[in-house]
Amino acid sequence: MATLMPANTKYVTILRNPWSEFKSAFNYFGWKTLVPNANTSEPLEIFLKHRNEIYEREKFGSPNLRNFMAFDLGFPPNHYNNLSEINNYVKEINDNFSLVMILEYFDESLVLLRRLLCWQLTDILYVPINISHKRILRPDYEERLYKDFSTVDYALYDHFKTKVEDQIAREPEFIEELALFKKVNSDFKLFCLNVTKNTKLTMKIGKSKWNDEYVIDGEFCRLSRIYLLDWIKIMKNKLHNIPNQNHSPNLWAVKPRLP
């Protein structure tokens, strides 16, 4: 990337608790079909008990079965059991990325991102999308099996979770800004729900030491709900001066908060 991007580029990524990531991916990608006796009522447990055998069989077709996040960030699978390479890799990510966000500290990470990039508070407002409120509870020993299986992801996550916690503790007036952001974003989510029923509504965000005064309308909400792939297409068209072909992007639905 360094050969393509300007020297002052800020690199940012996000990590998630590896066990939560795996459970979600296991269901999303249908990995239960990979386990012996796929009709079992406990495919995840059987997968973990046969994890090394399944990985060796499937690693070329499904390399992200193990160390999901490290694989996406370029760590070579042939070093998954090399502690020295893992430690060097964590250091390399630490040195090359300006911020590694943590999903379990999502709002806190967004405030850190806003400060890093000198953005306005309005630049980090969001409507939660594609969120499952179903909690997949599993026995503790299954997570221990997975932790032994995905050591690189846990090395990454543990390091940068601690780093984010340290950043939060050191940043001046962080708790005050975080409280404001949570309040404004909560109001924003409610506004985006209501504006789908009345497109003439607006929402005023008052000036603070972290943002200018701003008025949000229905179009702002619409833009915040565009599917990622459609956003990429929009940005590519803008970059290459390709006129809008009256394509209506897909939008995530705004749903009331569940109890």
CSV table of N, CA, C and O in Angstrom, one decimal, residues 132-217:
chain,number,residue,atom,x,y,z
A,132,SER,N,-27.5,-8.6,14.7
A,132,SER,CA,-28.3,-9.6,15.3
A,132,SER,C,-28.4,-9.4,16.8
A,132,SER,O,-27.4,-9.2,17.5
A,133,HIS,N,-29.6,-9.4,17.3
A,133,HIS,CA,-29.8,-9.3,18.8
A,133,HIS,C,-29.8,-10.7,19.4
A,133,HIS,O,-30.0,-10.8,20.7
A,134,LYS,N,-29.6,-11.7,18.7
A,134,LYS,CA,-29.6,-13.1,19.2
A,134,LYS,C,-28.2,-13.4,19.7
A,134,LYS,O,-27.2,-13.2,19.0
A,135,ARG,N,-28.1,-13.8,21.0
A,135,ARG,CA,-26.9,-14.1,21.6
A,135,ARG,C,-26.6,-15.6,21.5
A,135,ARG,O,-27.5,-16.4,22.0
A,136,ILE,N,-25.5,-16.0,20.9
A,136,ILE,CA,-25.2,-17.4,20.8
A,136,ILE,C,-24.3,-17.8,22.0
A,136,ILE,O,-23.1,-17.5,22.0
A,137,LEU,N,-25.0,-18.5,23.0
A,137,LEU,CA,-24.2,-18.9,24.2
A,137,LEU,C,-23.7,-20.3,24.0
A,137,LEU,O,-24.4,-21.2,23.6
A,138,ARG,N,-22.4,-20.4,24.3
A,138,ARG,CA,-21.7,-21.7,24.1
A,138,ARG,C,-20.9,-22.0,25.4
A,138,ARG,O,-20.5,-21.1,26.1
A,139,PRO,N,-20.6,-23.3,25.6
A,139,PRO,CA,-19.8,-23.6,26.8
A,139,PRO,C,-18.4,-23.0,26.7
A,139,PRO,O,-17.8,-22.8,25.6
A,140,ASP,N,-17.8,-22.7,27.9
A,140,ASP,CA,-16.5,-22.0,27.9
A,140,ASP,C,-15.4,-22.9,27.3
A,140,ASP,O,-14.5,-22.3,26.7
A,141,TYR,N,-15.5,-24.2,27.4
A,141,TYR,CA,-14.4,-25.0,26.8
A,141,TYR,C,-14.3,-24.9,25.3
A,141,TYR,O,-13.3,-25.0,24.7
A,142,GLU,N,-15.5,-24.5,24.7
A,142,GLU,CA,-15.4,-24.4,23.2
A,142,GLU,C,-14.6,-23.2,22.8
A,142,GLU,O,-13.8,-23.2,21.8
A,143,GLU,N,-14.7,-22.1,23.6
A,143,GLU,CA,-13.9,-20.9,23.3
A,143,GLU,C,-12.4,-21.2,23.5
A,143,GLU,O,-11.6,-20.7,22.7
A,144,ARG,N,-12.1,-22.0,24.5
A,144,ARG,CA,-10.7,-22.4,24.8
A,144,ARG,C,-10.2,-23.2,23.6
A,144,ARG,O,-9.0,-23.0,23.2
A,145,LEU,N,-11.0,-24.0,23.0
A,145,LEU,CA,-10.6,-24.8,21.9
A,145,LEU,C,-10.3,-23.9,20.7
A,145,LEU,O,-9.3,-24.0,19.9
A,146,TYR,N,-11.2,-22.9,20.5
A,146,TYR,CA,-11.0,-22.0,19.4
A,146,TYR,C,-9.8,-21.1,19.6
A,146,TYR,O,-9.1,-20.7,18.6
A,147,LYS,N,-9.6,-20.6,20.8
A,147,LYS,CA,-8.5,-19.8,21.1
A,147,LYS,C,-7.2,-20.5,20.8
A,147,LYS,O,-6.2,-19.9,20.2
A,148,ASP,N,-7.1,-21.8,21.1
A,148,ASP,CA,-5.9,-22.6,20.7
A,148,ASP,C,-5.8,-22.7,19.2
A,148,ASP,O,-4.6,-22.8,18.7
A,149,PHE,N,-6.9,-22.7,18.5
A,149,PHE,CA,-6.9,-22.8,17.1
A,149,PHE,C,-6.6,-21.6,16.3
A,149,PHE,O,-6.0,-21.6,15.2
A,150,SER,N,-6.9,-20.4,16.9
A,150,SER,CA,-6.7,-19.1,16.2
A,150,SER,C,-5.9,-18.2,17.1
A,150,SER,O,-6.3,-17.1,17.4
A,151,THR,N,-4.7,-18.6,17.3
A,151,THR,CA,-3.8,-17.8,18.2
A,151,THR,C,-3.4,-16.5,17.7
A,151,THR,O,-3.2,-15.5,18.4
A,152,VAL,N,-3.3,-16.3,16.4
A,152,VAL,CA,-2.9,-15.1,15.8
A,152,VAL,C,-4.0,-14.0,16.0
A,152,VAL,O,-3.7,-12.9,16.4
A,153,ASP,N,-5.3,-14.4,15.7
A,153,ASP,CA,-6.4,-13.5,16.0
A,153,ASP,C,-6.4,-13.0,17.4
A,153,ASP,O,-6.7,-11.8,17.7
A,154,TYR,N,-6.2,-13.9,18.3
A,154,TYR,CA,-6.3,-13.5,19.8
A,154,TYR,C,-5.1,-12.7,20.1
A,154,TYR,O,-5.2,-11.7,20.9
A,155,ALA,N,-3.9,-12.9,19.5
A,155,ALA,CA,-2.8,-12.0,19.8
A,155,ALA,C,-3.0,-10.6,19.3
A,155,ALA,O,-2.7,-9.6,20.0
A,156,LEU,N,-3.6,-10.5,18.1
A,156,LEU,CA,-4.0,-9.2,17.6
A,156,LEU,C,-5.0,-8.5,18.5
A,156,LEU,O,-4.9,-7.4,18.9
A,157,TYR,N,-6.1,-9.2,18.8
A,157,TYR,CA,-7.2,-8.7,19.5
A,157,TYR,C,-6.8,-8.2,20.9
A,157,TYR,O,-7.1,-7.1,21.3
A,158,ASP,N,-6.1,-9.1,21.6
A,158,ASP,CA,-5.7,-8.8,23.0
A,158,ASP,C,-4.8,-7.5,23.0
A,158,ASP,O,-4.9,-6.7,23.9
A,159,HIS,N,-3.9,-7.5,22.1
A,159,HIS,CA,-3.0,-6.3,22.0
A,159,HIS,C,-3.7,-5.0,21.8
A,159,HIS,O,-3.5,-4.0,22.5
A,160,PHE,N,-4.6,-5.0,20.7
A,160,PHE,CA,-5.2,-3.7,20.3
A,160,PHE,C,-6.4,-3.4,21.2
A,160,PHE,O,-6.7,-2.2,21.3
A,161,LYS,N,-7.0,-4.3,21.8
A,161,LYS,CA,-8.0,-4.0,22.8
A,161,LYS,C,-7.4,-3.3,24.0
A,161,LYS,O,-7.9,-2.3,24.5
A,162,THR,N,-6.3,-3.8,24.5
A,162,THR,CA,-5.6,-3.1,25.6
A,162,THR,C,-5.1,-1.7,25.1
A,162,THR,O,-5.2,-0.8,25.9
A,163,LYS,N,-4.7,-1.6,23.9
A,163,LYS,CA,-4.2,-0.3,23.4
A,163,LYS,C,-5.3,0.7,23.3
A,163,LYS,O,-5.1,1.9,23.7
A,164,VAL,N,-6.5,0.3,22.9
A,164,VAL,CA,-7.6,1.2,22.8
A,164,VAL,C,-8.0,1.6,24.2
A,164,VAL,O,-8.3,2.8,24.5
A,165,GLU,N,-8.0,0.7,25.1
A,165,GLU,CA,-8.4,1.0,26.5
A,165,GLU,C,-7.4,2.0,27.1
A,165,GLU,O,-7.8,2.9,27.8
A,166,ASP,N,-6.1,1.9,26.8
A,166,ASP,CA,-5.1,2.8,27.2
A,166,ASP,C,-5.3,4.2,26.6
A,166,ASP,O,-5.1,5.2,27.2
A,167,GLN,N,-5.6,4.2,25.3
A,167,GLN,CA,-5.9,5.5,24.6
A,167,GLN,C,-7.1,6.2,25.2
A,167,GLN,O,-7.0,7.4,25.4
A,168,ILE,N,-8.1,5.5,25.5
A,168,ILE,CA,-9.3,6.1,26.1
A,168,ILE,C,-8.9,6.7,27.5
A,168,ILE,O,-9.4,7.8,27.8
A,169,ALA,N,-8.1,6.0,28.2
A,169,ALA,CA,-7.7,6.5,29.6
A,169,ALA,C,-6.9,7.8,29.5
A,169,ALA,O,-6.9,8.6,30.4
A,170,ARG,N,-6.1,7.9,28.4
A,170,ARG,CA,-5.1,9.0,28.3
A,170,ARG,C,-5.7,10.2,27.6
A,170,ARG,O,-5.2,11.3,27.8
A,171,GLU,N,-6.7,10.0,26.7
A,171,GLU,CA,-7.2,11.2,25.9
A,171,GLU,C,-7.9,12.2,26.8
A,171,GLU,O,-8.7,11.8,27.6
A,172,PRO,N,-7.6,13.5,26.6
A,172,PRO,CA,-8.2,14.5,27.5
A,172,PRO,C,-9.7,14.7,27.1
A,172,PRO,O,-10.0,14.6,25.9
A,173,GLU,N,-10.5,14.8,28.1
A,173,GLU,CA,-11.9,15.1,28.0
A,173,GLU,C,-12.6,14.0,27.1
A,173,GLU,O,-13.6,14.3,26.5
A,174,PHE,N,-12.1,12.8,27.1
A,174,PHE,CA,-12.7,11.8,26.3
A,174,PHE,C,-14.1,11.3,26.7
A,174,PHE,O,-15.0,11.2,25.9
A,175,ILE,N,-14.2,11.2,28.0
A,175,ILE,CA,-15.5,10.7,28.6
A,175,ILE,C,-16.6,11.7,28.2
A,175,ILE,O,-17.7,11.3,27.9
A,176,GLU,N,-16.3,13.0,28.3
A,176,GLU,CA,-17.2,14.1,28.0
A,176,GLU,C,-17.6,14.0,26.6
A,176,GLU,O,-18.8,14.1,26.2
A,177,GLU,N,-16.7,13.9,25.7
A,177,GLU,CA,-17.0,13.8,24.2
A,177,GLU,C,-17.8,12.6,23.9
A,177,GLU,O,-18.7,12.6,23.1
A,178,LEU,N,-17.4,11.4,24.5
A,178,LEU,CA,-18.1,10.2,24.3
A,178,LEU,C,-19.6,10.3,24.7
A,178,LEU,O,-20.5,9.8,24.0
A,179,ALA,N,-19.8,10.9,25.8
A,179,ALA,CA,-21.2,11.1,26.3
A,179,ALA,C,-22.0,11.9,25.3
A,179,ALA,O,-23.2,11.6,25.0
A,180,LEU,N,-21.4,13.0,24.8
A,180,LEU,CA,-22.1,13.8,23.9
A,180,LEU,C,-22.4,13.0,22.6
A,180,LEU,O,-23.5,13.1,22.1
A,181,PHE,N,-21.4,12.3,22.1
A,181,PHE,CA,-21.6,11.5,20.9
A,181,PHE,C,-22.7,10.5,21.0
A,181,PHE,O,-23.5,10.4,20.2
A,182,LYS,N,-22.7,9.8,22.2
A,182,LYS,CA,-23.7,8.8,22.4
A,182,LYS,C,-25.1,9.4,22.4
A,182,LYS,O,-26.1,8.9,21.8
A,183,LYS,N,-25.2,10.6,23.0
A,183,LYS,CA,-26.5,11.3,23.1
A,183,LYS,C,-27.0,11.8,21.7
A,183,LYS,O,-28.1,11.5,21.3
A,184,VAL,N,-26.1,12.4,21.0
A,184,VAL,CA,-26.4,12.9,19.6
A,184,VAL,C,-26.7,11.7,18.7
A,184,VAL,O,-27.7,11.8,17.9
A,185,ASN,N,-25.9,10.7,18.8
A,185,ASN,CA,-26.2,9.5,17.9
A,185,ASN,C,-27.5,8.8,18.2
A,185,ASN,O,-28.2,8.3,17.3
A,186,SER,N,-27.8,8.8,19.5
A,186,SER,CA,-29.1,8.2,19.8
A,186,SER,C,-30.3,9.0,19.3
A,186,SER,O,-31.2,8.5,18.7
A,187,ASP,N,-30.1,10.4,19.3
A,187,ASP,CA,-31.1,11.3,18.7
A,187,ASP,C,-31.2,11.1,17.2
A,187,ASP,O,-32.2,11.1,16.6
A,188,PHE,N,-30.0,10.9,16.6
A,188,PHE,CA,-29.9,10.7,15.2
A,188,PHE,C,-30.6,9.5,14.7
A,188,PHE,O,-31.3,9.5,13.7
A,189,LYS,N,-30.5,8.4,15.5
A,189,LYS,CA,-31.1,7.1,15.1
A,189,LYS,C,-32.6,7.3,15.2
A,189,LYS,O,-33.3,6.8,14.3
A,190,LEU,N,-33.1,8.0,16.2
A,190,LEU,CA,-34.6,8.2,16.3
A,190,LEU,C,-35.0,9.1,15.2
A,190,LEU,O,-36.1,8.9,14.6
A,191,PHE,N,-34.2,10.1,14.8
A,191,PHE,CA,-34.6,11.0,13.8
A,191,PHE,C,-34.7,10.3,12.4
A,191,PHE,O,-35.7,10.5,11.7
A,192,CYS,N,-33.7,9.4,12.2
A,192,CYS,CA,-33.7,8.7,10.9
A,192,CYS,C,-34.9,7.7,10.8
A,192,CYS,O,-35.4,7.4,9.7
A,193,LEU,N,-35.4,7.2,11.9
A,193,LEU,CA,-36.6,6.4,12.0
A,193,LEU,C,-37.8,7.2,11.6
A,193,LEU,O,-38.7,6.8,10.8
A,194,ASN,N,-37.9,8.4,12.2
A,194,ASN,CA,-39.1,9.3,12.0
A,194,ASN,C,-39.1,9.9,10.6
A,194,ASN,O,-40.2,10.1,10.1
A,195,VAL,N,-37.9,10.2,10.1
A,195,VAL,CA,-37.9,10.9,8.8
A,195,VAL,C,-38.3,10.0,7.7
A,195,VAL,O,-38.7,10.5,6.6
A,196,THR,N,-38.3,8.7,7.9
A,196,THR,CA,-38.9,7.8,6.8
A,196,THR,C,-40.4,8.0,6.7
A,196,THR,O,-40.9,7.7,5.7
A,197,LYS,N,-41.0,8.5,7.7
A,197,LYS,CA,-42.5,8.8,7.7
A,197,LYS,C,-42.8,10.2,7.3
A,197,LYS,O,-43.9,10.5,6.8
A,198,ASN,N,-41.9,11.1,7.6
A,198,ASN,CA,-42.1,12.5,7.3
A,198,ASN,C,-40.7,13.1,6.8
A,198,ASN,O,-39.9,13.5,7.6
A,199,THR,N,-40.6,13.2,5.5
A,199,THR,CA,-39.3,13.6,4.9
A,199,THR,C,-39.0,15.0,5.0
A,199,THR,O,-37.9,15.4,4.7
A,200,LYS,N,-39.9,15.8,5.6
A,200,LYS,CA,-39.6,17.2,5.8
A,200,LYS,C,-39.0,17.6,7.1
A,200,LYS,O,-38.6,18.7,7.4
A,201,LEU,N,-38.8,16.6,7.9
A,201,LEU,CA,-38.2,16.8,9.3
A,201,LEU,C,-36.8,17.1,9.1
A,201,LEU,O,-36.1,16.7,8.2
A,202,THR,N,-36.3,17.9,10.1
A,202,THR,CA,-34.8,18.2,10.2
A,202,THR,C,-34.4,18.0,11.7
A,202,THR,O,-35.2,18.0,12.6
A,203,MET,N,-33.1,17.9,11.9
A,203,MET,CA,-32.6,17.8,13.2
A,203,MET,C,-31.4,18.7,13.4
A,203,MET,O,-30.5,18.7,12.6
A,204,LYS,N,-31.4,19.5,14.4
A,204,LYS,CA,-30.4,20.5,14.6
A,204,LYS,C,-29.4,19.9,15.7
A,204,LYS,O,-29.8,19.5,16.8
A,205,ILE,N,-28.1,19.9,15.4
A,205,ILE,CA,-27.1,19.6,16.3
A,205,ILE,C,-26.4,20.8,16.8
A,205,ILE,O,-25.8,21.6,16.0
A,206,GLY,N,-26.4,21.1,18.1
A,206,GLY,CA,-25.8,22.3,18.6
A,206,GLY,C,-24.3,22.3,18.6
A,206,GLY,O,-23.7,21.3,18.5
A,207,LYS,N,-23.7,23.5,18.5
A,207,LYS,CA,-22.3,23.6,18.5
A,207,LYS,C,-21.7,23.2,19.9
A,207,LYS,O,-22.3,23.4,20.9
A,208,SER,N,-20.5,22.5,19.8
A,208,SER,CA,-19.8,22.2,21.0
A,208,SER,C,-18.3,22.3,20.7
A,208,SER,O,-17.9,22.7,19.6
A,209,LYS,N,-17.5,22.0,21.7
A,209,LYS,CA,-16.0,22.1,21.4
A,209,LYS,C,-15.5,21.1,20.5
A,209,LYS,O,-14.4,21.2,20.0
A,210,TRP,N,-16.4,20.1,20.1
A,210,TRP,CA,-16.0,19.0,19.2
A,210,TRP,C,-16.7,19.1,17.9
A,210,TRP,O,-16.4,18.3,17.0
A,211,ASN,N,-17.6,20.0,17.7
A,211,ASN,CA,-18.3,20.1,16.4
A,211,ASN,C,-18.9,21.5,16.2
A,211,ASN,O,-19.2,22.2,17.2
A,212,ASP,N,-19.1,21.8,15.0
A,212,ASP,CA,-19.9,23.0,14.6
A,212,ASP,C,-21.4,22.7,14.7
A,212,ASP,O,-21.8,21.6,14.7
A,213,GLU,N,-22.2,23.8,14.7
A,213,GLU,CA,-23.6,23.6,14.6
A,213,GLU,C,-23.9,23.0,13.2
A,213,GLU,O,-23.3,23.3,12.2
A,214,TYR,N,-24.9,22.1,13.2
A,214,TYR,CA,-25.2,21.4,12.0
A,214,TYR,C,-26.7,21.0,11.9
A,214,TYR,O,-27.3,20.7,13.0
A,215,VAL,N,-27.3,21.1,10.7
A,215,VAL,CA,-28.7,20.7,10.6
A,215,VAL,C,-28.7,19.5,9.7
A,215,VAL,O,-28.2,19.5,8.5
A,216,ILE,N,-29.3,18.4,10.2
A,216,ILE,CA,-29.4,17.1,9.4
A,216,ILE,C,-30.8,17.0,8.8
A,216,ILE,O,-31.8,17.3,9.5
A,217,ASP,N,-30.9,16.5,7.6
A,217,ASP,CA,-32.2,16.3,6.9
A,217,ASP,C,-32.3,14.8,6.5
A,217,ASP,O,-31.4,14.0,6.8
